[in-house]
Amino acid sequence: MTDDGMAIVDGGQPPIKVMVVDDQDLVRDGIAMILDGQPDIEVVAQAVDGADAIRKAAAVLDLGVVLMDVRMPVMDGIEATRRLAGTPNAPRVLILTTFDLDEYVYDALRAGASGFLLKRSSRDELINAVRVIAAGDALLAPPVTRRLIDRFADNRLDPAVASRLDVLTAREREVLVLVAKGNSNAEIAAGLHLTEHTVKTHVSRMLAKTGLRDRVQAVILAYDAGLVTAGPQR
């Protein structure tokens, strides 16, 4: 137990603080029950819509992950995600959705979400998703992100976004393009004749310089900046 009363799980780490946001009581309560049963996860709040989520998130110290439904009354998950992403020490947002190729999911990713989870996912997939997001990884394979962008992106170059790439080296820009095209670190390493460790370093530096939180946001930036365009990628 820490000085502030927080439980400590095996490994000396405090549990992941989670908020579940959904306007359907059964869905929200069911998710909370599954997650609360894990020793390393603690559901500290539930919210019925985006506005409720914003209020409750402000009252939770070190909130780690928000599971956010997209289509809700009062304030939808997209706007709530955008507002949460703009707060200091923002929690990571995992979108809950019924369909993977959903324009609302794409809009939520652009607003700052770190991935999405289908509501039909299994108990184990739900638990793993929270752990992955809390660890700082993006829960969305780049090819899936690209399919979303291929379907919903408008391909209009945004000069303001493109200027964010000026801080990147030529190699970092090259790595960003390959990330956006759906390549894994191992594939990028093989294609550029680099070690996988070197690629990871380039990706980390690229994210830090552009102020991005994960690979999902990097993919979207690459499209918005015109580095890659929607449609078949080679």
CSV table of C-alpha atoms in Angstrom, one decimal:
chain,number,residue,atom,x,y,z
A,1,MET,CA,0.0,0.0,0.0
A,2,THR,CA,1.4,3.4,-1.0
A,3,ASP,CA,1.1,6.5,1.3
A,4,ASP,CA,-2.0,7.6,-0.6
A,5,GLY,CA,-3.7,4.3,0.0
A,6,MET,CA,-3.2,2.9,-3.4
A,7,ALA,CA,-2.7,-0.9,-3.6
A,8,ILE,CA,0.5,-2.3,-5.0
A,9,VAL,CA,0.4,-5.3,-7.3
A,10,ASP,CA,3.1,-7.9,-7.9
A,11,GLY,CA,6.2,-6.3,-9.3
A,12,GLY,CA,5.8,-3.2,-7.2
A,13,GLN,CA,3.6,-1.3,-9.6
A,14,PRO,CA,0.3,0.4,-8.7
A,15,PRO,CA,-2.8,-1.0,-10.6
A,16,ILE,CA,-3.9,0.6,-13.8
A,17,LYS,CA,-6.6,3.1,-13.1
A,18,VAL,CA,-9.5,2.7,-15.6
A,19,MET,CA,-12.7,4.6,-16.5
A,20,VAL,CA,-15.4,2.9,-18.5
A,21,VAL,CA,-17.6,5.3,-20.6
A,22,ASP,CA,-20.8,3.9,-22.2
A,23,ASP,CA,-24.4,4.9,-22.2
A,24,GLN,CA,-25.6,1.3,-21.9
A,25,ASP,CA,-25.7,0.2,-18.3
A,26,LEU,CA,-25.3,-3.5,-19.0
A,27,VAL,CA,-22.3,-3.0,-21.3
A,28,ARG,CA,-20.6,-0.5,-18.9
A,29,ASP,CA,-21.2,-2.7,-15.8
A,30,GLY,CA,-20.1,-5.8,-17.6
A,31,ILE,CA,-16.8,-4.3,-18.7
A,32,ALA,CA,-16.2,-2.9,-15.3
A,33,MET,CA,-16.8,-6.2,-13.6
A,34,ILE,CA,-14.4,-8.1,-15.9
A,35,LEU,CA,-11.6,-5.5,-15.4
A,36,ASP,CA,-12.1,-5.1,-11.7
A,37,GLY,CA,-11.4,-8.8,-11.3
A,38,GLN,CA,-7.8,-8.4,-12.4
A,39,PRO,CA,-5.2,-7.7,-9.7
A,40,ASP,CA,-3.4,-5.1,-11.8
A,41,ILE,CA,-6.4,-3.2,-13.0
A,42,GLU,CA,-8.8,-0.9,-10.9
A,43,VAL,CA,-12.0,0.6,-12.3
A,44,VAL,CA,-12.0,3.9,-10.5
A,45,ALA,CA,-15.0,5.5,-12.4
A,46,GLN,CA,-17.8,4.9,-14.8
A,47,ALA,CA,-19.5,7.5,-17.0
A,48,VAL,CA,-22.7,7.6,-19.0
A,49,ASP,CA,-21.6,10.0,-21.7
A,50,GLY,CA,-18.6,12.1,-22.8
A,51,ALA,CA,-19.5,15.1,-20.7
A,52,ASP,CA,-19.8,12.9,-17.6
A,53,ALA,CA,-16.4,11.3,-18.5
A,54,ILE,CA,-14.7,14.7,-18.7
A,55,ARG,CA,-16.0,15.7,-15.3
A,56,LYS,CA,-15.0,12.5,-13.6
A,57,ALA,CA,-11.6,12.2,-15.3
A,58,ALA,CA,-10.7,15.6,-13.8
A,59,ALA,CA,-11.3,14.2,-10.3
A,60,VAL,CA,-9.1,11.1,-10.7
A,61,LEU,CA,-5.3,11.3,-10.1
A,62,ASP,CA,-3.2,9.3,-12.5
A,63,LEU,CA,-6.1,8.0,-14.6
A,64,GLY,CA,-4.4,5.6,-17.0
A,65,VAL,CA,-6.9,4.3,-19.5
A,66,VAL,CA,-10.4,5.4,-20.6
A,67,LEU,CA,-12.6,2.9,-22.5
A,68,MET,CA,-14.8,5.2,-24.5
A,69,ASP,CA,-17.9,4.4,-26.4
A,70,VAL,CA,-18.3,6.5,-29.6
A,71,ARG,CA,-22.0,7.1,-30.0
A,72,MET,CA,-23.5,8.6,-26.9
A,73,PRO,CA,-25.9,11.4,-26.1
A,74,VAL,CA,-25.0,14.8,-24.6
A,75,MET,CA,-21.3,14.5,-25.8
A,76,ASP,CA,-20.1,11.7,-28.0
A,77,GLY,CA,-16.8,9.8,-27.6
A,78,ILE,CA,-15.0,11.8,-30.3
A,79,GLU,CA,-15.4,15.1,-28.7
A,80,ALA,CA,-14.7,13.6,-25.3
A,81,THR,CA,-11.5,12.0,-26.6
A,82,ARG,CA,-10.4,15.3,-28.1
A,83,ARG,CA,-10.9,17.1,-24.8
A,84,LEU,CA,-9.2,14.5,-22.8
A,85,ALA,CA,-6.2,14.4,-25.2
A,86,GLY,CA,-5.7,18.1,-24.6
A,87,THR,CA,-5.4,17.8,-20.8
A,88,PRO,CA,-2.2,17.6,-18.8
A,89,ASN,CA,-1.1,14.0,-18.1
A,90,ALA,CA,-3.9,12.9,-20.4
A,91,PRO,CA,-5.1,9.3,-20.0
A,92,ARG,CA,-4.9,7.0,-23.0
A,93,VAL,CA,-8.2,6.4,-24.8
A,94,LEU,CA,-9.4,3.1,-26.1
A,95,ILE,CA,-12.4,3.3,-28.3
A,96,LEU,CA,-15.2,0.8,-28.0
A,97,THR,CA,-17.0,0.1,-31.2
A,98,THR,CA,-19.3,-2.3,-33.0
A,99,PHE,CA,-17.7,-2.1,-36.4
A,100,ASP,CA,-14.0,-2.0,-37.2
A,101,LEU,CA,-14.4,0.1,-40.4
A,102,ASP,CA,-16.4,2.9,-38.9
A,103,GLU,CA,-15.9,6.5,-39.8
A,104,TYR,CA,-16.5,7.4,-36.1
A,105,VAL,CA,-13.5,5.3,-35.1
A,106,TYR,CA,-11.4,7.1,-37.6
A,107,ASP,CA,-12.5,10.5,-36.3
A,108,ALA,CA,-11.8,9.3,-32.7
A,109,LEU,CA,-8.3,8.2,-33.7
A,110,ARG,CA,-7.6,11.6,-35.3
A,111,ALA,CA,-8.9,13.2,-32.0
A,112,GLY,CA,-6.2,11.4,-30.1
A,113,ALA,CA,-7.4,7.8,-29.3
A,114,SER,CA,-4.7,5.2,-29.2
A,115,GLY,CA,-6.7,2.4,-30.7
A,116,PHE,CA,-10.0,0.6,-30.7
A,117,LEU,CA,-11.6,-2.6,-29.4
A,118,LEU,CA,-14.7,-4.3,-30.9
A,119,LYS,CA,-17.5,-4.8,-28.4
A,120,ARG,CA,-17.7,-8.4,-29.4
A,121,SER,CA,-14.1,-9.0,-28.2
A,122,SER,CA,-13.5,-11.7,-25.7
A,123,ARG,CA,-12.8,-11.2,-22.0
A,124,ASP,CA,-9.1,-11.9,-22.5
A,125,GLU,CA,-8.9,-9.5,-25.4
A,126,LEU,CA,-10.5,-6.8,-23.3
A,127,ILE,CA,-8.0,-7.3,-20.4
A,128,ASN,CA,-5.1,-7.4,-22.8
A,129,ALA,CA,-6.2,-4.2,-24.5
A,130,VAL,CA,-6.2,-2.3,-21.3
A,131,ARG,CA,-2.7,-3.5,-20.4
A,132,VAL,CA,-1.3,-2.8,-23.9
A,133,ILE,CA,-2.7,0.8,-23.9
A,134,ALA,CA,-1.5,1.4,-20.4
A,135,ALA,CA,2.0,0.3,-21.4
A,136,GLY,CA,2.1,3.1,-24.0
A,137,ASP,CA,1.5,1.0,-27.0
A,138,ALA,CA,-1.1,1.5,-29.7
A,139,LEU,CA,-3.8,-1.2,-29.9
A,140,LEU,CA,-4.3,-1.1,-33.7
A,141,ALA,CA,-2.2,-2.8,-36.3
A,142,PRO,CA,-1.0,-0.2,-38.9
A,143,PRO,CA,-2.7,-2.1,-41.8
A,144,VAL,CA,-6.1,-1.7,-40.0
A,145,THR,CA,-5.4,2.0,-39.5
A,146,ARG,CA,-4.6,2.3,-43.2
A,147,ARG,CA,-7.8,0.6,-44.1
A,148,LEU,CA,-9.7,3.1,-42.1
A,149,ILE,CA,-7.8,6.0,-43.7
A,150,ASP,CA,-8.3,4.5,-47.2
A,151,ARG,CA,-12.0,4.6,-46.6
A,152,PHE,CA,-12.5,7.9,-44.8
A,153,ALA,CA,-9.5,10.2,-45.5
A,154,ASP,CA,-10.1,13.2,-47.7
A,155,ASN,CA,-6.5,13.4,-49.0
A,156,ARG,CA,-6.3,17.2,-48.5
A,157,LEU,CA,-2.8,18.3,-47.7
A,158,ASP,CA,-2.7,20.4,-44.5
A,159,PRO,CA,0.3,22.8,-44.6
A,160,ALA,CA,0.2,23.4,-40.9
A,161,VAL,CA,0.4,19.6,-40.3
A,162,ALA,CA,3.1,19.2,-42.9
A,163,SER,CA,5.3,21.8,-41.1
A,164,ARG,CA,5.5,19.5,-38.1
A,165,LEU,CA,7.6,17.2,-40.2
A,166,ASP,CA,10.4,19.8,-40.6
A,167,VAL,CA,12.1,18.7,-37.4
A,168,LEU,CA,12.6,15.2,-38.7
A,169,THR,CA,15.8,13.9,-40.3
A,170,ALA,CA,15.6,12.3,-43.8
A,171,ARG,CA,15.8,8.8,-42.2
A,172,GLU,CA,13.1,9.6,-39.6
A,173,ARG,CA,10.8,10.8,-42.4
A,174,GLU,CA,11.5,7.6,-44.4
A,175,VAL,CA,10.7,5.5,-41.3
A,176,LEU,CA,7.5,7.5,-40.8
A,177,VAL,CA,6.4,6.7,-44.4
A,178,LEU,CA,7.0,3.0,-43.9
A,179,VAL,CA,5.1,3.0,-40.6
A,180,ALA,CA,2.2,4.7,-42.3
A,181,LYS,CA,2.2,2.1,-45.0
A,182,GLY,CA,1.7,-0.6,-42.4
A,183,ASN,CA,5.2,-2.0,-42.0
A,184,SER,CA,6.3,-3.5,-38.7
A,185,ASN,CA,9.7,-2.6,-37.2
A,186,ALA,CA,11.1,-5.9,-38.4
A,187,GLU,CA,9.9,-5.2,-42.0
A,188,ILE,CA,11.3,-1.7,-41.9
A,189,ALA,CA,14.6,-3.0,-40.6
A,190,ALA,CA,14.8,-5.5,-43.5
A,191,GLY,CA,13.8,-3.0,-46.1
A,192,LEU,CA,16.3,-0.3,-45.0
A,193,HIS,CA,19.1,-2.8,-44.0
A,194,LEU,CA,19.0,-1.6,-40.4
A,195,THR,CA,18.8,-3.5,-37.1
A,196,GLU,CA,15.4,-3.6,-35.5
A,197,HIS,CA,16.8,-1.8,-32.5
A,198,THR,CA,17.9,1.1,-34.8
A,199,VAL,CA,14.4,1.2,-36.3
A,200,LYS,CA,12.8,1.4,-32.8
A,201,THR,CA,15.2,4.3,-32.0
A,202,HIS,CA,14.1,6.1,-35.1
A,203,VAL,CA,10.4,5.6,-34.4
A,204,SER,CA,10.9,6.8,-30.8
A,205,ARG,CA,12.7,9.9,-31.9
A,206,MET,CA,10.1,10.6,-34.6
A,207,LEU,CA,7.3,10.4,-32.1
A,208,ALA,CA,9.1,12.6,-29.6
A,209,LYS,CA,10.0,15.3,-32.1
A,210,THR,CA,6.5,15.5,-33.5
A,211,GLY,CA,4.8,15.3,-30.1
A,212,LEU,CA,2.9,12.1,-31.0
A,213,ARG,CA,1.9,9.5,-28.5
A,214,ASP,CA,2.0,6.3,-30.6
A,215,ARG,CA,2.2,4.8,-34.0
A,216,VAL,CA,-1.5,5.2,-34.7
A,217,GLN,CA,-1.1,9.0,-34.4
A,218,ALA,CA,2.0,8.8,-36.6
A,219,VAL,CA,0.1,7.1,-39.4
A,220,ILE,CA,-2.6,9.7,-39.3
A,221,LEU,CA,0.0,12.5,-39.3
A,222,ALA,CA,1.7,11.0,-42.4
A,223,TYR,CA,-1.6,11.1,-44.3
A,224,ASP,CA,-2.6,14.6,-43.1
A,225,ALA,CA,0.8,15.9,-44.1
A,226,GLY,CA,0.6,14.3,-47.6
A,227,LEU,CA,3.6,12.0,-47.1
A,228,VAL,CA,1.3,9.1,-48.1
A,229,THR,CA,-2.1,9.1,-49.7
A,230,ALA,CA,-5.2,6.9,-49.3
A,231,GLY,CA,-5.5,3.9,-51.6
A,232,PRO,CA,-3.3,0.9,-52.3
A,233,GLN,CA,0.1,1.1,-50.8
A,234,ARG,CA,3.2,-0.8,-51.9
